[in-house]
Coordinates of C-alpha atoms in Angstrom, one line a residue:
Chain A
M1 CA 18.0 14.8 71.6
T2 CA 18.2 17.9 69.4
T3 CA 17.7 18.5 65.7
P4 CA 18.9 21.5 63.9
K5 CA 15.4 22.6 62.9
R6 CA 13.3 21.9 65.9
E7 CA 13.8 24.3 68.8
G8 CA 14.5 22.9 72.2
A9 CA 13.5 19.3 71.4
G10 CA 13.1 17.2 74.5
E11 CA 12.4 20.2 76.8
P12 CA 8.9 20.7 78.3
L13 CA 6.6 22.9 76.2
A14 CA 3.5 24.8 77.2
I15 CA 1.0 25.6 74.4
L16 CA -1.6 28.3 75.1
A17 CA -4.2 27.2 72.6
A18 CA -7.1 29.2 71.1
G19 CA -9.4 27.9 68.3
G20 CA -8.9 25.9 65.1
N21 CA -7.1 22.7 64.2
V22 CA -3.5 24.1 64.3
P23 CA -3.0 23.9 68.1
Y24 CA -3.7 20.1 67.9
Q25 CA -1.2 19.8 65.1
V26 CA 1.4 21.6 67.0
A27 CA 0.8 19.6 70.2
S28 CA 1.0 16.3 68.3
A29 CA 4.2 17.3 66.5
A30 CA 5.8 18.5 69.7
E31 CA 5.0 15.3 71.4
A32 CA 6.3 13.3 68.5
A33 CA 9.5 15.3 68.8
G34 CA 9.9 14.0 72.3
R35 CA 8.7 17.1 74.2
K36 CA 6.6 17.0 77.3
V37 CA 3.5 18.9 76.4
L38 CA 1.1 21.0 78.5
V39 CA -1.9 22.4 76.7
I40 CA -3.6 25.4 78.3
G41 CA -6.9 25.6 76.3
I42 CA -8.9 28.8 76.1
E43 CA -12.5 27.9 77.0
G44 CA -15.0 28.3 74.2
E45 CA -12.1 28.4 71.7
A46 CA -9.8 25.4 72.1
D47 CA -10.5 22.1 70.2
G48 CA -11.8 19.3 72.4
R49 CA -9.2 16.9 71.0
L50 CA -6.5 18.8 72.9
R51 CA -7.7 17.1 76.1
D52 CA -5.7 14.1 74.7
F53 CA -2.7 15.9 76.1
R54 CA -1.9 17.1 79.6
Y55 CA -4.6 19.8 79.7
E56 CA -5.6 22.8 81.7
P57 CA -8.7 24.7 80.8
L58 CA -8.5 28.5 81.1
K59 CA -11.2 31.2 81.0
W60 CA -10.3 34.6 79.6
G61 CA -10.8 36.0 83.1
Q62 CA -8.1 33.7 84.4
L63 CA -5.2 34.7 82.1
G64 CA -3.2 35.7 85.2
R65 CA -3.1 31.9 86.1
V66 CA -1.1 31.1 83.0
E67 CA 2.2 31.9 84.7
S68 CA 1.8 29.4 87.5
M69 CA 0.4 26.7 85.1
I70 CA 3.5 26.9 82.9
S71 CA 5.9 27.0 85.9
A72 CA 4.2 23.9 87.4
H73 CA 4.8 22.1 84.2
G74 CA 8.5 23.0 84.4
A75 CA 8.4 24.6 80.9
R76 CA 10.4 27.6 79.8
D77 CA 9.1 27.6 76.2
V78 CA 5.6 28.7 75.4
V79 CA 3.7 28.7 72.1
L80 CA 0.7 30.9 71.7
I81 CA -1.4 29.5 68.9
G82 CA -4.9 29.4 67.5
S83 CA -7.7 31.7 66.2
I84 CA -10.0 33.7 68.4
S85 CA -13.6 33.6 67.1
K86 CA -15.3 35.4 70.0
R87 CA -13.7 38.4 71.5
P88 CA -13.7 38.0 75.2
D89 CA -16.4 40.1 76.9
F90 CA -14.7 41.4 80.0
S91 CA -18.0 42.9 81.2
T92 CA -19.6 39.5 81.8
I93 CA -16.8 37.2 82.8
G94 CA -15.3 37.0 86.2
I95 CA -11.8 38.5 86.3
D96 CA -9.2 37.3 88.8
L97 CA -6.8 39.7 90.4
R98 CA -3.7 38.8 88.4
T99 CA -5.6 39.1 85.1
L100 CA -6.8 42.5 86.2
R101 CA -3.2 43.7 86.2
L102 CA -2.8 42.3 82.7
L103 CA -6.0 43.9 81.5
P104 CA -4.8 47.3 80.3
R105 CA -2.3 45.5 78.0
I106 CA -5.0 43.1 76.7
L107 CA -7.6 45.9 76.2
K108 CA -5.0 47.9 74.2
S109 CA -4.3 44.9 72.0
M110 CA -8.0 44.3 71.3
V111 CA -8.2 47.5 69.3
G112 CA -6.0 45.8 66.7
G113 CA -6.7 42.4 65.0
D114 CA -7.9 39.3 66.9
D115 CA -4.4 37.8 66.8
Q116 CA -3.1 40.8 68.8
V117 CA -5.0 39.6 71.8
L118 CA -2.5 36.7 72.0
G119 CA 0.3 38.8 70.7
N120 CA 0.4 41.2 73.5
I121 CA 0.6 38.6 76.2
I122 CA 4.1 38.0 75.0
G123 CA 5.7 40.8 76.9
Y124 CA 4.0 39.7 80.1
L125 CA 5.4 36.2 79.7
E126 CA 8.8 37.3 78.7
E127 CA 9.0 39.7 81.7
R128 CA 8.5 36.5 83.8
G129 CA 11.4 34.7 82.2
F130 CA 9.5 32.5 79.8
R131 CA 10.5 32.2 76.1
V132 CA 7.7 32.7 73.6
I133 CA 8.5 30.7 70.5
G134 CA 6.6 30.4 67.2
A135 CA 4.6 27.3 66.4
H136 CA 6.6 27.0 63.2
E137 CA 9.8 26.7 65.3
V138 CA 8.3 23.6 66.9
V139 CA 6.8 22.4 63.6
P140 CA 8.8 23.8 60.7
E141 CA 6.5 22.1 58.1
L142 CA 3.7 24.5 59.2
V143 CA 5.4 27.2 57.1
A144 CA 5.3 27.3 53.3
E145 CA 8.7 26.5 51.7
A146 CA 9.6 28.3 48.4
G147 CA 8.4 26.7 45.2
Q148 CA 5.2 25.5 43.6
L149 CA 3.3 23.4 46.1
T150 CA 0.2 22.4 44.1
G151 CA -1.6 22.7 40.8
P152 CA -1.0 22.7 37.1
S153 CA 2.0 24.5 35.5
V154 CA 1.9 28.2 35.9
A155 CA 1.4 30.3 32.8
K156 CA 3.3 33.6 32.4
A157 CA 0.2 35.7 32.9
L158 CA -0.4 34.1 36.2
R159 CA 3.1 34.6 37.3
D160 CA 2.7 38.3 36.4
D161 CA -0.5 38.3 38.5
A162 CA 1.4 36.7 41.4
R163 CA 4.0 39.5 41.2
V164 CA 1.4 42.3 40.9
A165 CA -0.7 40.9 43.8
M166 CA 2.3 40.3 46.0
D167 CA 3.5 43.8 45.4
A168 CA 0.1 45.2 46.4
A169 CA -0.1 43.0 49.5
R170 CA 3.4 44.0 50.6
G171 CA 2.6 47.7 50.0
I172 CA -0.4 47.6 52.3
G173 CA 1.5 45.3 54.7
E174 CA 4.2 48.0 55.0
R175 CA 1.5 50.5 56.0
D176 CA 0.0 48.0 58.5
I177 CA -3.3 48.0 56.7
G178 CA -3.7 44.4 55.6
Q179 CA -1.8 41.4 54.3
A180 CA -3.6 40.2 51.2
A181 CA -4.5 41.4 47.7
V182 CA -6.0 39.9 44.5
A183 CA -4.8 40.5 41.0
V184 CA -6.4 39.3 37.8
N185 CA -4.9 39.8 34.3
G186 CA -2.3 42.3 35.6
L187 CA -4.7 44.5 37.6
V188 CA -5.2 44.6 41.4
V189 CA -8.9 44.1 41.9
A190 CA -9.1 43.9 45.7
V191 CA -7.0 44.9 48.7
E192 CA -7.6 43.6 52.2
A193 CA -8.0 45.9 55.2
A194 CA -10.3 45.3 58.2
E195 CA -12.7 43.0 56.4
G196 CA -10.3 40.1 56.3
T197 CA -9.2 37.7 53.5
D198 CA -12.5 35.7 53.3
A199 CA -14.7 38.8 52.9
M200 CA -12.3 40.2 50.3
L201 CA -12.4 36.9 48.3
E202 CA -16.2 37.0 48.5
R203 CA -16.1 40.5 47.1
V204 CA -13.9 39.4 44.2
G205 CA -16.5 36.7 43.4
E206 CA -19.3 39.3 43.4
L207 CA -17.3 41.7 41.2
H208 CA -16.8 38.9 38.8
A209 CA -20.4 37.7 38.8
R210 CA -21.6 41.3 38.2
G211 CA -19.2 41.7 35.3
R212 CA -17.4 44.5 37.0
V213 CA -14.2 42.6 36.6
K214 CA -14.1 40.3 33.6
W215 CA -12.3 37.0 33.0
S216 CA -13.2 33.6 31.6
G217 CA -12.4 30.3 33.2
R218 CA -10.2 30.7 36.2
A219 CA -7.6 33.5 36.4
G220 CA -5.7 35.6 38.8
V221 CA -4.3 35.0 42.3
L222 CA -4.7 35.8 45.9
A223 CA -1.5 37.0 47.4
K224 CA -0.9 36.7 51.1
C225 CA 2.2 37.9 52.9
S226 CA 3.3 39.0 56.4
K227 CA 3.7 42.6 57.5
P228 CA 7.3 43.6 58.2
Q229 CA 6.4 44.6 61.8
Q230 CA 4.4 41.4 62.4
D231 CA 5.5 39.2 65.3
L232 CA 5.6 35.9 63.5
R233 CA 5.9 33.9 66.7
V234 CA 2.3 34.5 67.5
D235 CA 0.7 36.2 64.5
M236 CA 1.6 34.5 61.3
P237 CA -0.6 35.0 58.3
T238 CA -2.3 31.6 57.5
I239 CA -3.9 29.9 54.6
G240 CA -5.9 26.7 55.0
P241 CA -8.5 24.5 53.3
Q242 CA -11.1 27.2 53.6
T243 CA -8.8 29.6 51.8
V244 CA -8.6 27.2 48.9
A245 CA -12.4 26.8 48.8
A246 CA -12.8 30.6 48.9
V247 CA -10.3 31.1 46.1
V248 CA -12.1 28.5 43.9
K249 CA -15.4 30.1 44.6
A250 CA -14.1 33.5 43.6
G251 CA -13.0 32.0 40.3
L252 CA -9.3 32.6 40.9
A253 CA -6.6 30.2 39.7
G254 CA -4.4 30.2 42.7
I255 CA -2.7 31.5 45.8
V256 CA 0.8 33.0 46.2
V257 CA 2.3 33.2 49.6
E258 CA 5.5 34.5 51.0
A259 CA 7.8 31.6 51.6
G260 CA 8.9 31.1 55.2
R261 CA 6.5 33.7 56.5
V262 CA 3.0 32.3 55.8
M263 CA 1.6 29.3 57.6
I264 CA -0.3 26.5 55.9
A265 CA -2.8 25.3 58.5
E266 CA -3.8 21.7 58.1
R267 CA -1.2 21.3 55.4
A268 CA -2.3 17.9 54.1
E269 CA -5.9 18.9 53.8
T270 CA -5.0 22.2 52.2
L271 CA -2.7 20.8 49.6
H272 CA -5.2 18.0 48.9
A273 CA -8.0 20.5 48.5
A274 CA -5.8 22.5 46.1
E275 CA -4.8 19.5 44.0
E276 CA -8.4 18.2 43.9
T277 CA -9.6 21.6 42.5
G278 CA -6.6 22.3 40.3
T279 CA -5.7 25.3 42.4
I280 CA -2.1 26.6 42.2
I281 CA -0.3 27.3 45.4
L282 CA 3.0 29.1 45.0
A283 CA 5.4 30.2 47.7
V284 CA 7.9 33.0 46.7
A285 CA 10.9 34.4 48.5
G286 CA 10.5 37.8 50.2
G287 CA 10.9 40.4 47.5
E288 CA 14.1 39.8 45.6
G289 CA 16.3 40.2 48.7
Q290 CA 14.7 43.5 49.9
R291 CA 12.9 41.6 52.6
P292 CA 14.7 38.5 53.6
P293 CA 12.5 36.2 55.7
Chain B
M1 CA -13.6 88.8 26.9
T2 CA -11.1 86.7 28.8
T3 CA -10.5 86.0 32.5
P4 CA -7.3 84.7 33.9
K5 CA -8.8 81.4 35.2
R6 CA -11.2 80.3 32.4
E7 CA -9.4 78.8 29.5
G8 CA -10.1 80.1 26.0
A9 CA -13.2 82.2 27.1
G10 CA -15.2 83.3 24.1
E11 CA -14.0 80.6 21.8
P12 CA -16.3 77.8 20.6
L13 CA -16.3 74.7 22.8
A14 CA -17.4 71.2 22.1
I15 CA -18.5 69.0 25.0
L16 CA -18.5 65.2 24.5
A17 CA -21.0 64.4 27.2
A18 CA -21.7 61.1 28.9
G19 CA -23.9 60.6 32.0
G20 CA -24.6 62.4 35.2
N21 CA -25.3 66.1 36.0
V22 CA -21.8 67.4 35.6
P23 CA -22.0 67.8 31.8
Y24 CA -25.0 70.2 32.1
Q25 CA -23.2 72.2 34.7
V26 CA -20.1 72.5 32.5
A27 CA -22.2 73.5 29.4
S28 CA -24.1 76.1 31.4
A29 CA -20.9 77.6 32.9
A30 CA -19.2 77.7 29.5
E31 CA -22.2 79.4 28.0
A32 CA -22.3 81.9 30.9
A33 CA -18.6 82.6 30.2
G34 CA -19.6 83.6 26.7
R35 CA -18.5 80.4 24.8
K36 CA -20.5 79.0 21.9
V37 CA -21.3 75.5 23.1
L38 CA -21.9 72.3 21.1
V39 CA -22.9 69.3 23.2
I40 CA -22.3 65.9 21.6
G41 CA -24.4 63.6 23.8
I42 CA -23.7 59.9 24.1
E43 CA -27.0 58.2 23.6
G44 CA -28.3 56.3 26.6
E45 CA -25.9 58.2 28.9
A46 CA -26.3 62.0 28.3
D47 CA -28.8 64.0 30.4
G48 CA -31.9 65.1 28.4
R49 CA -31.5 68.7 29.6
L50 CA -28.4 69.0 27.5
R51 CA -30.7 69.4 24.5
D52 CA -31.1 73.0 25.7
F53 CA -27.8 73.6 24.0
R54 CA -26.8 73.1 20.4
Y55 CA -26.9 69.4 20.5
E56 CA -25.8 66.4 18.5
P57 CA -26.7 62.9 19.7
L58 CA -24.1 60.2 19.2
K59 CA -24.2 56.4 19.4
W60 CA -21.1 54.6 20.6
G61 CA -20.9 53.1 17.1
Q62 CA -20.5 56.6 15.6
L63 CA -17.5 57.8 17.6
G64 CA -15.8 58.4 14.2
R65 CA -18.3 61.2 13.5
V66 CA -17.1 63.3 16.5
E67 CA -14.3 64.8 14.4
S68 CA -16.6 66.3 11.7
M69 CA -19.1 67.5 14.3
I70 CA -16.5 69.5 16.2
S71 CA -15.0 70.9 13.0
A72 CA -18.5 71.9 11.8
H73 CA -18.9 73.8 15.1
G74 CA -15.6 75.6 14.5
A75 CA -14.3 74.5 17.9
R76 CA -10.7 73.7 18.7
D77 CA -11.3 73.0 22.4
V78 CA -13.0 69.8 23.5
V79 CA -14.1 68.7 26.9
L80 CA -14.8 65.0 27.6
I81 CA -17.0 64.7 30.6
G82 CA -19.6 62.5 32.3
S83 CA -19.9 59.0 33.7
I84 CA -20.5 55.8 31.8
S85 CA -23.0 53.5 33.4
K86 CA -23.3 51.0 30.6
R87 CA -20.3 49.7 28.8
P88 CA -20.9 49.9 25.1
D89 CA -21.6 46.5 23.7
F90 CA -19.8 46.6 20.3
S91 CA -21.3 43.2 19.3
T92 CA -24.8 44.6 19.0
I93 CA -24.4 48.2 17.8
G94 CA -23.7 49.2 14.3
I95 CA -20.2 50.5 13.9
D96 CA -19.4 53.0 11.2
L97 CA -16.1 52.9 9.3
R98 CA -14.4 55.7 11.0
T99 CA -15.2 54.2 14.4
L100 CA -13.9 50.9 13.2
R101 CA -10.5 52.5 12.9
L102 CA -10.7 53.8 16.4
L103 CA -11.8 50.6 17.8
P104 CA -8.5 48.9 18.8
R105 CA -7.7 52.0 20.9
I106 CA -11.2 52.0 22.5
L107 CA -11.2 48.3 23.3
K108 CA -7.8 48.5 24.9
S109 CA -9.1 51.3 27.1
M110 CA -12.1 49.3 28.2
V111 CA -9.9 46.8 30.0
G112 CA -9.3 49.7 32.5
G113 CA -11.9 51.7 34.4
D114 CA -15.0 53.2 32.8
D115 CA -13.5 56.6 32.6
Q116 CA -10.7 55.3 30.5
V117 CA -13.1 54.8 27.6
L118 CA -13.3 58.5 27.3
G119 CA -9.7 59.0 28.3
N120 CA -8.3 57.1 25.4
I121 CA -10.2 59.1 22.8
I122 CA -7.9 62.0 23.7
G123 CA -5.0 60.9 21.5
Y124 CA -7.3 60.4 18.6
L125 CA -8.6 64.0 18.9
E126 CA -5.2 65.5 19.5
E127 CA -3.7 63.8 16.5
R128 CA -6.5 65.7 14.5
G129 CA -5.5 69.1 15.9
F130 CA -8.1 69.5 18.7
R131 CA -7.1 70.5 22.2
V132 CA -8.6 68.4 24.9
I133 CA -9.1 70.4 28.1
G134 CA -10.4 69.6 31.5
A135 CA -13.9 70.5 32.6
H136 CA -12.3 72.2 35.5
E137 CA -10.4 74.5 33.2
V138 CA -13.7 75.8 31.9
V139 CA -15.4 75.7 35.3
P140 CA -12.7 76.2 38.0
E141 CA -15.2 75.9 40.8
L142 CA -15.8 72.2 40.0
V143 CA -12.5 71.5 41.8
A144 CA -12.1 71.5 45.6
E145 CA -10.0 74.4 46.9
A146 CA -7.8 73.8 49.9
G147 CA -9.4 74.3 53.3
Q148 CA -12.4 73.1 55.2
L149 CA -15.5 73.3 53.1
T150 CA -18.2 72.1 55.4
G151 CA -19.0 70.8 58.8
P152 CA -18.2 71.3 62.5
S153 CA -14.7 72.1 63.7
V154 CA -12.2 69.3 63.1
A155 CA -10.9 67.5 66.2
K156 CA -7.3 66.3 66.3
A157 CA -8.3 62.7 66.1
L158 CA -10.1 63.3 62.9
R159 CA -7.3 65.3 61.4
D160 CA -5.0 62.3 62.2
D161 CA -7.5 60.0 60.4
A162 CA -7.5 62.3 57.5
R163 CA -3.7 62.0 57.3
V164 CA -3.7 58.3 57.7
A165 CA -6.5 57.7 55.2
M166 CA -4.9 60.1 52.6
D167 CA -1.6 58.4 53.0
A168 CA -3.2 55.0 52.3
A169 CA -5.2 56.4 49.4
R170 CA -2.1 57.9 47.9
G171 CA -0.2 54.6 48.4
I172 CA -2.7 52.6 46.4
G173 CA -3.0 55.5 43.9
E174 CA 0.7 55.3 43.2
R175 CA 0.3 51.6 42.5
D176 CA -2.7 52.4 40.2
I177 CA -5.0 50.2 42.3
G178 CA -7.6 52.7 43.5
Q179 CA -8.0 56.3 44.8
A180 CA -9.9 56.0 48.1
A181 CA -9.4 54.7 51.6
V182 CA -11.2 54.9 55.0
A183 CA -9.5 55.4 58.3
V184 CA -11.2 55.4 61.7
N185 CA -9.4 56.1 65.0
G186 CA -6.0 56.0 63.3
L187 CA -6.5 52.6 61.5
V188 CA -7.1 52.1 57.8
V189 CA -10.3 49.9 57.7
A190 CA -10.9 49.8 54.0
V191 CA -9.0 50.4 50.8
E192 CA -10.6 50.8 47.4
A193 CA -9.7 48.7 44.3
A194 CA -12.1 47.5 41.6
E195 CA -15.2 47.7 43.8
G196 CA -15.4 51.5 43.7
T197 CA -15.9 54.0 46.4
D198 CA -19.6 53.4 47.1
A199 CA -19.1 49.6 47.6
M200 CA -16.2 50.3 49.9
L201 CA -18.2 52.7 52.0
E202 CA -21.0 50.1 52.2
R203 CA -18.4 47.6 53.4
V204 CA -17.3 50.0 56.1
G205 CA -20.9 50.4 57.3
E206 CA -21.2 46.6 57.5
L207 CA -17.9 46.1 59.4
H208 CA -19.2 48.7 61.9
A209 CA -22.6 47.2 62.2
R210 CA -21.1 43.7 62.8
G211 CA -18.8 45.1 65.4
R212 CA -15.7 44.1 63.4
V213 CA -14.6 47.8 63.6
K214 CA -15.8 49.6 66.6
W215 CA -16.6 53.3 67.2
S216 CA -19.4 55.3 68.7
G217 CA -21.2 58.2 67.2
R218 CA -19.6 59.3 64.0
A219 CA -15.8 59.0 63.5
G220 CA -13.3 58.5 60.7
V221 CA -13.0 59.8 57.2
L222 CA -13.1 58.8 53.6
A223 CA -10.0 60.0 51.7
K224 CA -10.2 60.5 48.0
C225 CA -7.3 61.5 45.8
S226 CA -6.1 61.4 42.3
K227 CA -3.5 58.9 41.0
P228 CA -0.2 60.5 39.9
Q229 CA -0.6 59.0 36.4
Q230 CA -4.2 60.1 36.1
D231 CA -5.1 62.4 33.2
L232 CA -7.1 64.9 35.1
R233 CA -8.5 66.5 31.9
V234 CA -10.8 63.5 31.4
D235 CA -10.6 61.4 34.5
M236 CA -10.8 63.4 37.7
P237 CA -11.8 61.6 40.9
T238 CA -15.2 63.0 42.0
I239 CA -17.3 63.3 45.1
G240 CA -21.0 64.4 45.0
P241 CA -24.2 64.3 47.1
Q242 CA -24.3 60.5 46.9
T243 CA -20.8 60.4 48.4
V244 CA -22.0 62.5 51.3
A245 CA -25.0 60.2 51.8
A246 CA -22.8 57.1 51.7
V247 CA -20.4 58.5 54.2
V248 CA -23.2 59.4 56.6
K249 CA -24.7 55.9 56.2
A250 CA -21.3 54.3 56.9
G251 CA -21.1 56.3 60.2
L252 CA -18.1 58.3 59.1
A253 CA -17.6 61.9 60.2
G254 CA -16.3 63.3 57.0
I255 CA -14.5 63.3 53.7
V256 CA -11.0 64.5 52.9
V257 CA -10.0 65.2 49.3
E258 CA -6.9 66.4 47.5
A259 CA -7.2 70.1 46.8
G260 CA -7.2 71.0 43.1
R261 CA -7.2 67.4 42.0
V262 CA -10.7 66.1 43.0
M263 CA -14.0 67.3 41.5
I264 CA -17.0 68.2 43.6
A265 CA -19.9 67.4 41.3
E266 CA -23.1 69.4 41.9
R267 CA -21.1 71.5 44.3
A268 CA -24.1 73.4 45.8
E269 CA -26.0 70.2 46.5
T270 CA -23.0 68.4 47.8
L271 CA -22.0 71.1 50.3
H272 CA -25.7 71.5 51.3
A273 CA -26.0 67.8 51.9
A274 CA -22.8 67.9 54.0
E275 CA -23.9 70.9 56.1
E276 CA -27.4 69.4 56.6
T277 CA -25.9 66.2 58.0
G278 CA -23.0 67.8 59.9
T279 CA -20.5 66.1 57.6
I280 CA -17.0 67.5 57.4
I281 CA -15.4 68.1 53.9
L282 CA -11.7 69.0 54.0
A283 CA -9.5 69.6 51.0
V284 CA -5.8 69.3 51.7
A285 CA -2.8 70.2 49.5
G286 CA -1.0 67.4 47.7
G287 CA 1.3 65.7 50.2
E288 CA 3.6 68.4 51.7
G289 CA 5.1 69.4 48.4
Q290 CA 6.0 65.9 47.2
R291 CA 3.1 65.9 44.8
P292 CA 2.3 69.4 43.7
P293 CA -1.1 69.7 42.0

């Protein structure tokens, strides 16, 4: 039982799940596709609903146990998915011996973004013969497809803003600085670095409120793209219902994402929130062939 | 009485002065160099001390009078200098006929940054036979010269941060987005767009305080550079004592600027503030020959 789009349908799948709603979505879709699912839920992060599946709780200090859990399930494929709201504090949690060996790699990864904590576990798992796959390989509809997904018809000015904002976001992405930018009336008004997309959108709202950047009604877009060096299997830029809410609050008209390389978490809710608020969501192909997805 | 570095020494000079302390500095230095100085002070912006010089007040609505004022002074050279804190509100001020003809150009310029308001008057003045020169051509010491200007010896990590931050600042400068960035421990943590340098530095302080970006003691640098397309005669990026204070408050170790293309306003006070607080100020040449000053 295989389909061209869903990887390894029918085979057992292990999902190492952190926070947010996406892990539940992935587990449900995998099960619906006929896969035998094991969820290994990070304590303090994983959604309680995940216990509907075959479930193993895991403390950060027990990361070394992941290997045996996956093996016991008979899985070769592993998905690492979910957000990390609280950085593990390795000074207060008990750490088992196997995890201790993993620690240098984890600590190194924690210097980077939150998602890197998961990202750097890949090498460890691959060395042990597992195959780390992206959640979007199990659930293709997680990823934005090219085209206009929501909202009213797009005026030329907004299409220009989309191009300008996407160009800025790609520019900083190539430098590994961030993956989002905002353009209004042809000008880039904010660029994301360590503060994250939500804080950047809040800043845009303040700049607008203080008259530092002027526009009337709703105008401009948030662009979000992946970095060329990003491992999309475990670290895909994501928009969700809260992104739509933040964009509306900032007075922006829409969101433009890179097709095939940006995840829409809680797709139904996100698209519904966008339609309800008249917010445009556009997905564009990766840079006129320069950066194929 | 001419010197090789000071342009047109001895000739009359007109200074169209907006806010801040720099116009007074320029007027004093020009007078000390033997030039006959006329200051045309923008009302509501220009420093009261400028009335020590031959002085003509000017309302925004009277910009069309600038031409006759400069001619009456017998000057060919004009310096446009100073910051604009309040955008002129053309709906409430009386506008004379000559200014009315200038208005389309001024309004266009106001879509950009504040400095552009002055910048776009250049064409108008040049068409009338005046020569618009940079304040730094009258006062060469306004501009940072290459080398380390203040602070303790620079560790390798900080030199790396300077390179990383400067590369990011140049990258967004080339895209006409902003002219400043902050790097700490090899990572770019903030990039400036419409919010301005002070707001960006405040953000860095908050990211640090909230533990979103971690470092101990003081680390990292603010990089400030000019944009390739910037008209340095009227729109030169500037650091001053408040930049040093903001850098210290953000927990950063220093500032790196592009030699020859960034102004140090109130040089003595700025360098003193940096020495007092142990803040490094470095000026580096423009990108290994790619971008000669």
